[in-house]
Tab-separated table of C-alpha atoms in Angstrom:
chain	number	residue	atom	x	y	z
A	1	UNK	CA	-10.153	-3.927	44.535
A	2	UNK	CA	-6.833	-2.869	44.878
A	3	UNK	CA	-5.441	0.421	43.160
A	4	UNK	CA	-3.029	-2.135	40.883
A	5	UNK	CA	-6.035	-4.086	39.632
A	6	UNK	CA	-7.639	-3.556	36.413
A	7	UNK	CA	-11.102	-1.616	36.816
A	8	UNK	CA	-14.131	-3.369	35.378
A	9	UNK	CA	-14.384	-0.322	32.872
A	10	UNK	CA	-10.785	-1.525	31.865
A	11	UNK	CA	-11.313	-4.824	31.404
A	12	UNK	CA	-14.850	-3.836	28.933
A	13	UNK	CA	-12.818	-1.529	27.363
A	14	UNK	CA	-10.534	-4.366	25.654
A	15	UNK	CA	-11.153	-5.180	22.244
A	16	UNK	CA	-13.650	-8.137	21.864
A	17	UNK	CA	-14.086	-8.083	26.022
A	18	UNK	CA	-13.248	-11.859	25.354
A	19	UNK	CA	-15.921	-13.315	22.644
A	20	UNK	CA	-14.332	-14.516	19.736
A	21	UNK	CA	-15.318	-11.695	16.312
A	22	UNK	CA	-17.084	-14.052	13.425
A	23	UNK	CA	-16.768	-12.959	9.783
A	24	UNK	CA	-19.753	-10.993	8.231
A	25	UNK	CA	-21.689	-10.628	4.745
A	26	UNK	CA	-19.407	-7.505	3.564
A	27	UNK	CA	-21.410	-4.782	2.337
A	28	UNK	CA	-20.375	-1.149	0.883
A	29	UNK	CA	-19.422	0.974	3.915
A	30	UNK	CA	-17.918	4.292	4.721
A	31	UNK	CA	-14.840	4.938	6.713
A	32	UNK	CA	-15.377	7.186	9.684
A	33	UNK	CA	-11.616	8.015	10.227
A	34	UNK	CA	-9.612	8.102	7.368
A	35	UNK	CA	-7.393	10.653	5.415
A	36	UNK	CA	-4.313	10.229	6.739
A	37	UNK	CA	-0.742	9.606	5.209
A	38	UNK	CA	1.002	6.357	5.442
A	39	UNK	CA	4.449	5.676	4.507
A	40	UNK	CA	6.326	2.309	4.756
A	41	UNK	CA	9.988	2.292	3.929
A	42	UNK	CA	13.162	0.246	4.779
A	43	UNK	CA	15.348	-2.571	3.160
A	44	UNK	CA	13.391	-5.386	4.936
A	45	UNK	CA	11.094	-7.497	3.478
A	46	UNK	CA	7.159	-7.291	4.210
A	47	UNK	CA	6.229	-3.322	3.157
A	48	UNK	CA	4.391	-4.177	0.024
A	49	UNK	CA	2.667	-6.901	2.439
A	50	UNK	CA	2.084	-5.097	5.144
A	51	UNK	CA	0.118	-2.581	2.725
A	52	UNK	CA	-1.705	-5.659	1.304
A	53	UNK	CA	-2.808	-6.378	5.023
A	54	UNK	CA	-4.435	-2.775	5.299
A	55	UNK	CA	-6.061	-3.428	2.041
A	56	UNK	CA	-7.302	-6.792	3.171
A	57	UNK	CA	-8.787	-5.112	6.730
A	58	UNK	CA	-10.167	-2.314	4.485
A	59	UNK	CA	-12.242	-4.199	2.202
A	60	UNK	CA	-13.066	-6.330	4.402
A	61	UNK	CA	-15.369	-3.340	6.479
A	62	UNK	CA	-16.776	-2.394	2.898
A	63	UNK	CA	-14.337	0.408	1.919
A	64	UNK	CA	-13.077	0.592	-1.662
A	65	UNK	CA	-9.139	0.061	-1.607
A	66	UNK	CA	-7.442	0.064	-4.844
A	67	UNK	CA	-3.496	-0.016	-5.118
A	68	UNK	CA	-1.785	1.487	-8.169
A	69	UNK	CA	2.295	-0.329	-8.421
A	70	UNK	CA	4.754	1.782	-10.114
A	71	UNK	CA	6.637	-1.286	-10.647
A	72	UNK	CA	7.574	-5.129	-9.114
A	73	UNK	CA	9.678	-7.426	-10.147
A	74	UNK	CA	12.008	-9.273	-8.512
A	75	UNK	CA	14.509	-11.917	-9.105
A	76	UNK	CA	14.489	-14.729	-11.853
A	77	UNK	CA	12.451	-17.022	-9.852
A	78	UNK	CA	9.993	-14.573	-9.168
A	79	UNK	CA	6.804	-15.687	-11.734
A	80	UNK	CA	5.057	-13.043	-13.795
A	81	UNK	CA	1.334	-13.994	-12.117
A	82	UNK	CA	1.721	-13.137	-8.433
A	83	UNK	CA	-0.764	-14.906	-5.637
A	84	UNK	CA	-1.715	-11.168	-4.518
A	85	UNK	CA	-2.961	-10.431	-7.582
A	86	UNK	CA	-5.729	-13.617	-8.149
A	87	UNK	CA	-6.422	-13.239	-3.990
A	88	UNK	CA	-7.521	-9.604	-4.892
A	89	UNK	CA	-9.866	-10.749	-7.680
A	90	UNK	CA	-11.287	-12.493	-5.909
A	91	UNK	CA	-12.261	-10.216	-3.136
A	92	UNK	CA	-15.425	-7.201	-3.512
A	93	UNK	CA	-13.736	-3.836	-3.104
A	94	UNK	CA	-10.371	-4.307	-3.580
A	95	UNK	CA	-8.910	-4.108	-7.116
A	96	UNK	CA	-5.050	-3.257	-8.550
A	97	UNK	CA	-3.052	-2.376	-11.335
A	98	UNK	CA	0.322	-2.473	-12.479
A	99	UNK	CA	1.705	1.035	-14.522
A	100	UNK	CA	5.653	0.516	-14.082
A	101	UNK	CA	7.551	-1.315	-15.586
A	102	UNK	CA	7.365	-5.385	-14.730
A	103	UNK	CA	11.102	-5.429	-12.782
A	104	UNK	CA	13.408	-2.977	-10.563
A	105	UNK	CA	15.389	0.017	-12.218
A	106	UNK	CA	19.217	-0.408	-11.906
A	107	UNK	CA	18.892	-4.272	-10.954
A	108	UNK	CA	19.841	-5.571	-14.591
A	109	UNK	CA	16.662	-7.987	-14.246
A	110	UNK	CA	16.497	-8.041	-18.134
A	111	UNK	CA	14.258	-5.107	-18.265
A	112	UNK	CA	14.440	-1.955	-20.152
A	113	UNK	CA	16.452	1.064	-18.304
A	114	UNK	CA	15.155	3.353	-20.654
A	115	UNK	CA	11.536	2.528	-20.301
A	116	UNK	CA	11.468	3.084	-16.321
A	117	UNK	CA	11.783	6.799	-16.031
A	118	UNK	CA	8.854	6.564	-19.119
A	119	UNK	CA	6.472	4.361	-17.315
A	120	UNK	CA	6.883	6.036	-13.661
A	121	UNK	CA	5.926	9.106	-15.015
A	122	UNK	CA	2.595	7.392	-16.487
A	123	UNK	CA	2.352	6.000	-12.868
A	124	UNK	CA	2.636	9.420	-11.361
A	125	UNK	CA	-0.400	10.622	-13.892
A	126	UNK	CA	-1.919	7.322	-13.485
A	127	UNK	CA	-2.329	8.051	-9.477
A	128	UNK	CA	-3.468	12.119	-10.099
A	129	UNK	CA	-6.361	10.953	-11.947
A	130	UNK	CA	-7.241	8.984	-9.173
A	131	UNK	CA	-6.762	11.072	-6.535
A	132	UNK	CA	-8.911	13.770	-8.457
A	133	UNK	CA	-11.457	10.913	-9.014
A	134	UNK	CA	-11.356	10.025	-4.594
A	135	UNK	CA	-11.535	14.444	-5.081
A	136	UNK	CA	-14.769	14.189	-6.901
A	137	UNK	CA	-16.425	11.697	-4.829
A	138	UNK	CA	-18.182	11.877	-1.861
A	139	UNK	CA	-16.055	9.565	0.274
A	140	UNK	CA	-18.085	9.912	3.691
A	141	UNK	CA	-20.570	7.331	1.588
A	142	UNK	CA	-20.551	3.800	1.062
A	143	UNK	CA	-18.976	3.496	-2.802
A	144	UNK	CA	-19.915	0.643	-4.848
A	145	UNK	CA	-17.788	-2.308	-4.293
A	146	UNK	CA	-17.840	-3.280	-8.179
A	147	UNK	CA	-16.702	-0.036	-9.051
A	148	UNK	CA	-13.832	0.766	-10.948
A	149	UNK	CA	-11.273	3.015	-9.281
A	150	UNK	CA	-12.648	5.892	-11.087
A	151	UNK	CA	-15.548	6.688	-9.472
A	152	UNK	CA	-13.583	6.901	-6.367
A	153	UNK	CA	-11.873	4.980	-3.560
A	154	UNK	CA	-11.224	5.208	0.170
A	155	UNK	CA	-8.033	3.960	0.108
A	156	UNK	CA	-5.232	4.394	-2.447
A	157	UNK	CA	-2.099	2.482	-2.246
A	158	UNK	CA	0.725	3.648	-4.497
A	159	UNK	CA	3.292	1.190	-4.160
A	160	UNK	CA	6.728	1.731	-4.652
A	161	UNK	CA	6.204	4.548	-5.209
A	162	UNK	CA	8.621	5.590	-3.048
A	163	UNK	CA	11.135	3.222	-4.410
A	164	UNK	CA	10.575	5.056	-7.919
A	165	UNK	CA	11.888	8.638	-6.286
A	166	UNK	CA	14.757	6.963	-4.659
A	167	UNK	CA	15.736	5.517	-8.291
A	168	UNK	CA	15.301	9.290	-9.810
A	169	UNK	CA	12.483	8.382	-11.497
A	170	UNK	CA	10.200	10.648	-9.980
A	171	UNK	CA	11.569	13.323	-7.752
A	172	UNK	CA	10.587	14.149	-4.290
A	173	UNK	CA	8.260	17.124	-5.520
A	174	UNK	CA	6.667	14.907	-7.315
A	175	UNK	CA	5.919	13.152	-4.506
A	176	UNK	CA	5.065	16.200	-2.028
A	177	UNK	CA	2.252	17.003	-4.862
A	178	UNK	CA	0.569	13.683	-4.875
A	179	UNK	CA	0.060	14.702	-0.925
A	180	UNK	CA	-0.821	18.003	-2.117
A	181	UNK	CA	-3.811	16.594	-3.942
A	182	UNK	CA	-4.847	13.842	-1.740
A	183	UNK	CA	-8.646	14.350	-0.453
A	184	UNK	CA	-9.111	15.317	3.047
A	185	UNK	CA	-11.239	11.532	3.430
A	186	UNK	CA	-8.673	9.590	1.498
A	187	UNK	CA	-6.233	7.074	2.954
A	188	UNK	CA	-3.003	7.606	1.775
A	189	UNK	CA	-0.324	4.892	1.475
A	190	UNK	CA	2.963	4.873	-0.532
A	191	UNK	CA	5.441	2.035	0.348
A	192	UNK	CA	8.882	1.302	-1.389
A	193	UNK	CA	12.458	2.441	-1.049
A	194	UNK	CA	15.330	1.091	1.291
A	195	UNK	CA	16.570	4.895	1.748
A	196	UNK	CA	14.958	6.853	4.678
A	197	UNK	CA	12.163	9.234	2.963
A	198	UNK	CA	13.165	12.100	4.986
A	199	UNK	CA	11.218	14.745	2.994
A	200	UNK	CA	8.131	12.906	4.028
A	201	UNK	CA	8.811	13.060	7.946
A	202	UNK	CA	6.517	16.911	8.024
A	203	UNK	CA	3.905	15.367	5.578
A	204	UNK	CA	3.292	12.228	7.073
A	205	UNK	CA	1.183	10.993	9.719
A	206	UNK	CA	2.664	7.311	9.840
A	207	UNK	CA	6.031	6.575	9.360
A	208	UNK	CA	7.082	2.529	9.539
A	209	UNK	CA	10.986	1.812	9.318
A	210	UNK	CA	10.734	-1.970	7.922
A	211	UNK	CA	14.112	-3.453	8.780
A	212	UNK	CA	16.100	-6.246	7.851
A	213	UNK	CA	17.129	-8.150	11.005
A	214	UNK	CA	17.816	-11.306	8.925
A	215	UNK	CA	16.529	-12.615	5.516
A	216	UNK	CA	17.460	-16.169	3.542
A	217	UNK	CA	18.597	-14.571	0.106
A	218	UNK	CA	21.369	-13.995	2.153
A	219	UNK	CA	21.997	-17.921	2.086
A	220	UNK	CA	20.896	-18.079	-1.662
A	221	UNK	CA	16.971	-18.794	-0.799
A	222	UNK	CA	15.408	-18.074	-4.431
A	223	UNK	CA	11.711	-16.136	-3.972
A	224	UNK	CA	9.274	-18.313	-3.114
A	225	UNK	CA	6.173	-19.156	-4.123
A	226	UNK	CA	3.606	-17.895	-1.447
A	227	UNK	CA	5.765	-15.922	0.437
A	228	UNK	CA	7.455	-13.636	-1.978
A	229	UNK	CA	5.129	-13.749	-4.809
């Protein structure tokens, strides 16, 4: 074997070393490597998806996920029942809720101004008490998959949050301390915000730029069903 070729180790070291993975009865499970900070930012479309994907993998190895939104909305055509939300009922483990306001601050979508700075901060206290609740529980054990949020989860999404500071909602302190009080087990994720989250670059571990290369609203495409909601 030449010095170019892949070693045998190499080739058993791949992922799958060729058989095809089949789907399995999930059943409450532990994470053996989480507690990191995620952060996905940038004016392309796919951030709150790509953090639905994680929460999807997650669950499906028996972790408890929950994600907490500090707000979506969208555009006229967007419908108030979303396809994530009925996909996530219907999965063990994962589970969501809403605390922002239903629509974007500084959009004039029809919502409330004055009710966005009100209902981020709830969002803010809203993801504290779950963060002490992932604080209180022993996350290096399998956590019921029925469970609600409080009794603890391995993964917490906060969603838009990001998008919330960049609108002065919250303010990037506010942000530093839900870090601050994140559980050494606990996934982190907050996603949102089409300005760079600079004060984030020492306190996170993953950074994701999601960028706009192209995107039909552009042309006029209305959201679509499926796709964008």
């Amino acid at each position: 074997m030449s010095d170019d070729q892949p070693s045998k180790a190499g080739i058993e070291n791949t992922p799958g070393q060729g058989r095809t993975p089949e789907a399995e009865v999930i059943e409450p499970s532990a994470p053996e490597e989480f507690g990191l900070v995620q952060v996905w930012w940038g004016d392309g479309k796919g951030k709150t998806t790509a953090t639905l994907g994680m929460a999807l993998r997650a669950a499906g190895h028996g972790y408890r996920v929950h994600m907490l939104q500090f707000m979506k909305g969208g555009a006229s055509s967007v419908e108030a029942v979303r396809g994530e939300y009925n996909a996530i009922e219907a999965l063990p483990g994962l589970s969501y809720e809403n605390l922002g306001h239903y629509g974007w601050h500084g959009m004039a979508d029809g919502s409330d101004e004055a009710d966005h700075e009100v209902e981020a901060r709830a969002g803010l206290e809203r993801a504290h008490e779950l963060l002490e609740a992932a604080t209180d529980a022993d996350l290096d054990a399998p956590i019921d998959l029925d469970s609600p949020p409080e009794d603890g989860v391995h993964m917490l999404i906060l969603d838009e949050v990001l998008y919330a500071a960049d609108r002065g909602l919250l303010s990037e302190d506010d942000v530093h301390g839900l870090i601050d009080a994140k559980p050494a087990g606990l996934e982190l994720v907050l996603s949102g915000s089409h300005a760079e989250p600079s004060y984030l670059e020492e306190r996170a571990d993953l950074i994701t730029n999601v960028r706009k290369m192209k995107h039909p609203i552009d042309d006029g495409q209305r959201a679509r069903r499926g796709t964008e909601f």
